[in-house]
Amino acid sequence: MESGKVAVYNTTGGAMAIGGLTLASVYFNCPEYLEIARQAASALYRQFAIVGFTSGGCGDILQNSDSETAVALATSLFTLYETTGETEYLQQARDVAHLCATWTVSFDYRLPEDTPLAQLGANLTGAVWASTQNKHGAPGFCTQSGDVLFKLYRTTGDTLYAELLRDIIHAHAEGIQPNGKITERLTYCDSDRRGSRADGWETGWNETNGALMALEIPGIYVRTDLGKLYVFDHVEAEIIKSDKRKTILRITNPTEFDAQVTLFAEGAEESALPLGDNAFLNWQDKVKVKAGQTVTYTIKKK
């Protein structure tokens, strides 16, 4: 820590740098950056991803396997795919996304009735195991929205990616305390504070990834050409009319909180293009739905 020298080699701690180099190669028009990204991606995929073990993201767990390097590598591989158009990287991103799924709680775990989370009726489906060292579930990935899962769903049409991401988004809400703070703990194991969301504590990265989820994942994704939608937000939606000019949605907010839902609608031509980064800046359709109310919203086709 004092010298800055590398103490542990052969980890995937730098997985996100692959995506950064890929984007930098375009921004600076520097092909060398892309070549380095390719080489790094090949090495990390070959040495780690195909054996189901990524590590090095957390400074406190050394070589233990962790989830954050898995999602970082998946994100970087998909960035390579969007930049180069080479389907090899798409398949590799899918493979590593499947590894990410193994870190995610896939069912509604039942805690002892006397624990705080059980008394709250918390649904822990979608909580993300942080690592094999600290043994707790966290609200989301450290520190990302998980938008690579949305991009995979958009590109492949496979709703399994969307379902996984929706579970993760909804589990994040289970960690929010009455004062608006959140911690990295949705503790459903015996490591410490079992069944607690650690009320009174706060963890900055869980505030960050929650903000990223709200920004980078649309509340409702609509394919106007297919007459289909997928809801990621805590609302219900259906298409009640669709023709060549417009698509009309009915949106219901069953929660106790007013909502502002971001819509991302596109047709076949648009969906075939790379989404890229910061696409949310162009998502102009936002619908306000008060608690317990239902509204209709019209999307005009381009």
Coordinates of C-alpha atoms in Angstrom, one line a residue:
M1 CA 0.0 0.0 0.0
E2 CA 2.8 2.4 0.8
S3 CA 5.0 1.6 -2.2
G4 CA 2.4 1.0 -4.9
K5 CA 4.1 -2.1 -6.0
V6 CA 2.0 -5.0 -7.2
A7 CA 1.9 -7.6 -4.5
V8 CA -0.5 -10.2 -6.0
Y9 CA -0.3 -11.1 -9.7
N10 CA -2.6 -13.1 -11.9
T11 CA -6.0 -11.7 -10.9
T12 CA -8.8 -10.1 -12.9
G13 CA -8.7 -6.9 -10.8
G14 CA -8.1 -4.8 -13.9
A15 CA -11.0 -6.3 -15.9
M16 CA -12.8 -2.9 -16.3
A17 CA -9.6 -1.4 -17.8
I18 CA -10.3 -3.4 -20.9
G19 CA -13.5 -1.5 -21.5
G20 CA -11.8 1.8 -20.7
L21 CA -9.0 1.1 -23.2
T22 CA -11.6 0.1 -25.8
L23 CA -13.5 3.4 -25.4
A24 CA -10.2 5.4 -25.3
S25 CA -9.1 3.8 -28.6
V26 CA -12.1 5.5 -30.2
Y27 CA -11.9 8.8 -28.3
F28 CA -8.2 9.3 -28.9
N29 CA -8.2 7.5 -32.3
C30 CA -5.4 5.2 -31.0
P31 CA -5.6 1.7 -32.4
E32 CA -2.8 0.6 -29.9
Y33 CA -5.3 0.9 -27.0
L34 CA -7.7 -1.4 -28.7
E35 CA -5.0 -4.0 -29.4
I36 CA -4.0 -4.0 -25.8
A37 CA -7.6 -4.3 -24.8
R38 CA -8.0 -7.3 -27.1
Q39 CA -4.9 -9.0 -25.7
A40 CA -6.0 -8.4 -22.1
A41 CA -9.5 -9.7 -22.8
S42 CA -8.1 -12.9 -24.4
A43 CA -5.9 -13.5 -21.5
L44 CA -8.5 -12.9 -18.8
Y45 CA -11.2 -14.9 -20.6
R46 CA -8.9 -17.8 -21.2
Q47 CA -7.3 -17.9 -17.8
F48 CA -10.3 -17.1 -15.6
A49 CA -13.7 -16.9 -17.2
I50 CA -13.8 -20.3 -18.7
V51 CA -12.9 -21.9 -15.4
G52 CA -15.5 -19.9 -13.5
F53 CA -13.2 -17.9 -11.2
T54 CA -12.5 -14.2 -11.3
S55 CA -10.9 -12.3 -8.5
G56 CA -8.9 -9.2 -7.4
G57 CA -11.7 -6.7 -7.3
C58 CA -11.7 -6.3 -3.5
G59 CA -8.5 -5.2 -1.8
D60 CA -9.4 -6.9 1.4
I61 CA -10.0 -10.4 0.1
L62 CA -6.9 -11.0 -2.0
Q63 CA -7.3 -14.0 -4.2
N64 CA -10.8 -15.0 -3.2
S65 CA -13.4 -15.3 -5.9
D66 CA -15.7 -12.3 -6.2
S67 CA -18.7 -11.1 -8.2
E68 CA -17.5 -7.6 -9.1
T69 CA -14.7 -8.7 -11.3
A70 CA -17.1 -11.0 -13.1
V71 CA -19.5 -8.2 -14.0
A72 CA -16.6 -5.9 -14.9
L73 CA -15.3 -8.5 -17.3
A74 CA -18.7 -9.1 -18.8
T75 CA -19.1 -5.3 -19.3
S76 CA -15.7 -4.9 -20.9
L77 CA -16.3 -7.8 -23.3
F78 CA -19.6 -6.3 -24.4
T79 CA -17.9 -3.0 -24.9
L80 CA -15.4 -4.7 -27.2
Y81 CA -18.4 -6.3 -29.0
E82 CA -20.1 -2.9 -29.5
T83 CA -16.9 -1.3 -30.7
T84 CA -15.7 -4.0 -33.1
G85 CA -18.9 -5.7 -34.0
E86 CA -17.1 -9.1 -33.6
T87 CA -19.6 -11.7 -32.4
E88 CA -16.8 -13.6 -30.5
Y89 CA -16.9 -10.9 -27.9
L90 CA -20.7 -11.1 -27.7
Q91 CA -20.5 -14.8 -26.9
Q92 CA -17.8 -14.3 -24.3
A93 CA -19.9 -11.5 -22.7
R94 CA -22.8 -14.0 -22.5
D95 CA -20.6 -16.6 -20.9
V96 CA -19.4 -14.3 -18.2
A97 CA -22.9 -13.0 -17.6
H98 CA -23.9 -16.6 -16.9
L99 CA -21.1 -16.6 -14.3
C100 CA -22.6 -13.4 -12.8
A101 CA -25.9 -15.2 -12.5
T102 CA -24.3 -17.8 -10.2
W103 CA -23.4 -15.0 -7.8
T104 CA -27.1 -13.9 -7.6
V105 CA -29.7 -15.3 -5.2
S106 CA -32.2 -17.0 -7.4
F107 CA -35.1 -17.6 -5.0
D108 CA -36.9 -15.9 -2.1
Y109 CA -34.7 -17.0 0.8
R110 CA -36.7 -17.5 4.0
L111 CA -35.0 -16.0 7.1
P112 CA -35.8 -16.9 10.7
E113 CA -39.0 -15.1 11.7
D114 CA -37.3 -13.1 14.5
T115 CA -34.8 -11.4 12.1
P116 CA -35.3 -7.8 10.9
L117 CA -35.5 -8.6 7.2
A118 CA -38.0 -11.4 7.8
Q119 CA -40.2 -9.1 9.8
L120 CA -40.1 -6.6 7.0
G121 CA -41.1 -9.3 4.5
A122 CA -38.0 -8.7 2.4
N123 CA -37.7 -10.5 -0.9
L124 CA -34.0 -11.4 -1.3
T125 CA -34.2 -12.8 -4.8
G126 CA -31.6 -10.8 -6.7
A127 CA -29.2 -10.1 -3.9
V128 CA -25.7 -10.5 -5.1
W129 CA -23.0 -12.4 -3.2
A130 CA -20.0 -10.1 -2.8
S131 CA -17.3 -12.7 -2.6
T132 CA -16.4 -16.0 -1.0
Q133 CA -14.6 -14.2 1.8
N134 CA -17.2 -11.8 3.4
K135 CA -20.1 -14.1 2.8
H136 CA -23.0 -11.6 2.6
G137 CA -25.5 -10.6 -0.1
A138 CA -25.3 -7.1 -1.4
P139 CA -27.9 -4.8 -3.0
G140 CA -26.5 -5.0 -6.6
F141 CA -23.1 -5.3 -8.2
C142 CA -20.1 -3.4 -6.9
T143 CA -20.1 -0.8 -8.4
Q144 CA -22.3 -1.0 -11.5
S145 CA -25.9 -0.8 -12.6
G146 CA -25.5 -4.2 -14.4
D147 CA -26.5 -2.5 -17.7
V148 CA -24.5 -5.2 -19.5
L149 CA -27.4 -7.5 -18.8
F150 CA -29.8 -5.0 -20.3
K151 CA -27.6 -4.7 -23.4
L152 CA -27.4 -8.5 -23.7
Y153 CA -31.2 -8.8 -23.5
R154 CA -31.6 -6.0 -26.1
T155 CA -29.1 -7.6 -28.5
T156 CA -30.1 -11.2 -28.1
G157 CA -33.8 -11.0 -27.2
D158 CA -33.2 -13.5 -24.4
T159 CA -35.4 -12.5 -21.5
L160 CA -33.4 -14.5 -19.0
Y161 CA -30.9 -11.5 -18.9
A162 CA -33.8 -9.1 -18.4
E163 CA -35.2 -11.2 -15.6
L164 CA -31.9 -11.5 -13.8
L165 CA -31.4 -7.7 -14.0
R166 CA -34.9 -7.0 -12.8
D167 CA -34.4 -9.3 -9.8
I168 CA -31.1 -7.4 -9.0
I169 CA -32.8 -4.0 -9.3
H170 CA -35.7 -5.0 -7.0
A171 CA -33.4 -6.5 -4.4
H172 CA -31.6 -3.2 -4.2
A173 CA -34.8 -1.6 -2.9
E174 CA -34.9 -4.1 0.0
G175 CA -31.7 -2.5 1.4
I176 CA -33.0 1.1 1.6
Q177 CA -33.6 2.2 5.2
P178 CA -36.4 4.6 6.3
N179 CA -33.8 7.5 6.4
G180 CA -32.9 6.8 2.8
K181 CA -29.5 5.3 3.6
I182 CA -28.3 1.9 2.4
T183 CA -25.5 -0.5 3.2
E184 CA -23.8 -3.3 1.4
R185 CA -25.5 -5.9 3.7
L186 CA -28.6 -8.0 3.0
T187 CA -27.3 -10.6 5.4
Y188 CA -29.0 -14.0 5.0
C189 CA -26.1 -16.2 6.1
D190 CA -24.4 -16.8 9.4
S191 CA -21.4 -14.6 9.0
D192 CA -22.7 -11.7 11.2
R193 CA -25.9 -9.8 11.9
R194 CA -28.0 -12.5 10.2
G195 CA -31.2 -11.2 8.7
S196 CA -30.2 -7.5 9.0
R197 CA -29.9 -4.7 6.5
A198 CA -27.6 -3.0 9.0
D199 CA -29.9 -0.1 9.9
G200 CA -27.9 3.0 10.9
W201 CA -25.0 2.1 8.7
E202 CA -24.3 3.4 5.3
T203 CA -22.2 2.3 2.3
G204 CA -21.3 4.7 -0.4
W205 CA -21.0 2.3 -3.3
N206 CA -24.6 1.0 -2.8
E207 CA -25.8 4.6 -3.1
T208 CA -23.8 4.9 -6.3
N209 CA -24.9 1.7 -7.9
G210 CA -28.5 2.5 -7.0
A211 CA -28.2 5.8 -8.8
L212 CA -26.7 4.1 -11.8
M213 CA -29.5 1.6 -11.9
A214 CA -32.0 4.5 -11.9
L215 CA -30.1 6.3 -14.8
E216 CA -28.8 3.5 -17.0
I217 CA -31.7 1.0 -16.9
P218 CA -35.0 2.1 -18.4
G219 CA -38.0 1.7 -16.2
I220 CA -39.8 0.2 -19.2
Y221 CA -38.2 -1.0 -22.5
V222 CA -40.5 -1.0 -25.5
R223 CA -40.0 -2.6 -28.9
T224 CA -42.5 -0.8 -31.0
D225 CA -42.1 -3.0 -34.0
L226 CA -42.8 -6.2 -32.0
G227 CA -45.5 -4.8 -29.8
K228 CA -43.6 -6.0 -26.7
L229 CA -42.3 -4.4 -23.6
Y230 CA -40.3 -5.4 -20.5
V231 CA -40.7 -3.6 -17.1
F232 CA -37.7 -3.2 -14.9
D233 CA -39.2 -0.6 -12.5
H234 CA -41.6 -1.2 -9.6
V235 CA -44.7 -0.6 -11.8
E236 CA -46.9 -2.7 -14.0
A237 CA -47.4 -1.9 -17.7
E238 CA -49.1 -3.3 -20.8
I239 CA -49.6 -2.2 -24.4
I240 CA -53.2 -1.4 -25.1
K241 CA -52.9 -0.2 -28.7
S242 CA -50.1 -0.3 -31.3
D243 CA -50.2 0.8 -34.9
K244 CA -47.9 2.3 -37.5
R245 CA -48.1 5.8 -35.9
K246 CA -48.1 5.2 -32.1
T247 CA -47.9 2.8 -29.2
I248 CA -50.2 3.4 -26.2
L249 CA -49.2 2.0 -22.8
R250 CA -51.3 1.6 -19.6
I251 CA -49.0 2.0 -16.6
T252 CA -50.1 1.2 -13.0
N253 CA -48.1 2.1 -9.8
P254 CA -49.1 -0.5 -7.1
T255 CA -46.6 0.9 -4.6
E256 CA -47.0 3.5 -1.8
F257 CA -44.6 5.9 -3.5
D258 CA -45.1 8.3 -6.5
A259 CA -43.0 7.2 -9.4
Q260 CA -41.3 8.8 -12.4
V261 CA -40.7 6.1 -15.0
T262 CA -38.2 6.4 -17.8
L263 CA -39.3 4.8 -21.1
F264 CA -36.9 3.6 -23.8
A265 CA -38.8 2.8 -27.0
E266 CA -37.2 1.7 -30.3
G267 CA -37.9 -0.2 -33.4
A268 CA -36.0 -3.0 -35.3
E269 CA -33.6 -0.6 -37.0
E270 CA -32.6 1.2 -33.9
S271 CA -32.3 -2.0 -31.8
A272 CA -29.8 -3.4 -34.3
L273 CA -27.3 -0.5 -33.5
P274 CA -24.9 -0.5 -30.5
L275 CA -26.5 1.2 -27.5
G276 CA -23.1 2.5 -26.3
D277 CA -22.5 4.3 -23.0
N278 CA -24.6 7.1 -21.5
A279 CA -27.6 6.3 -23.8
F280 CA -29.9 7.4 -21.0
L281 CA -29.1 11.0 -21.9
N282 CA -31.4 10.6 -25.0
W283 CA -34.3 8.9 -23.2
Q284 CA -36.8 11.7 -23.1
D285 CA -40.0 9.8 -22.4
K286 CA -40.7 10.1 -18.6
V287 CA -44.0 9.3 -17.1
K288 CA -45.2 10.4 -13.7
V289 CA -47.5 7.9 -11.9
K290 CA -48.7 8.6 -8.5
A291 CA -49.0 5.9 -5.8
G292 CA -51.8 3.5 -6.5
Q293 CA -52.8 5.2 -9.8
T294 CA -53.0 4.2 -13.4
V295 CA -52.1 6.4 -16.4
T296 CA -51.9 6.0 -20.2
Y297 CA -49.0 7.2 -22.2
T298 CA -48.6 7.5 -26.0
I299 CA -45.3 6.8 -27.7
K300 CA -45.2 8.3 -31.2
K301 CA -43.2 6.2 -33.7
K302 CA -40.5 7.9 -35.6

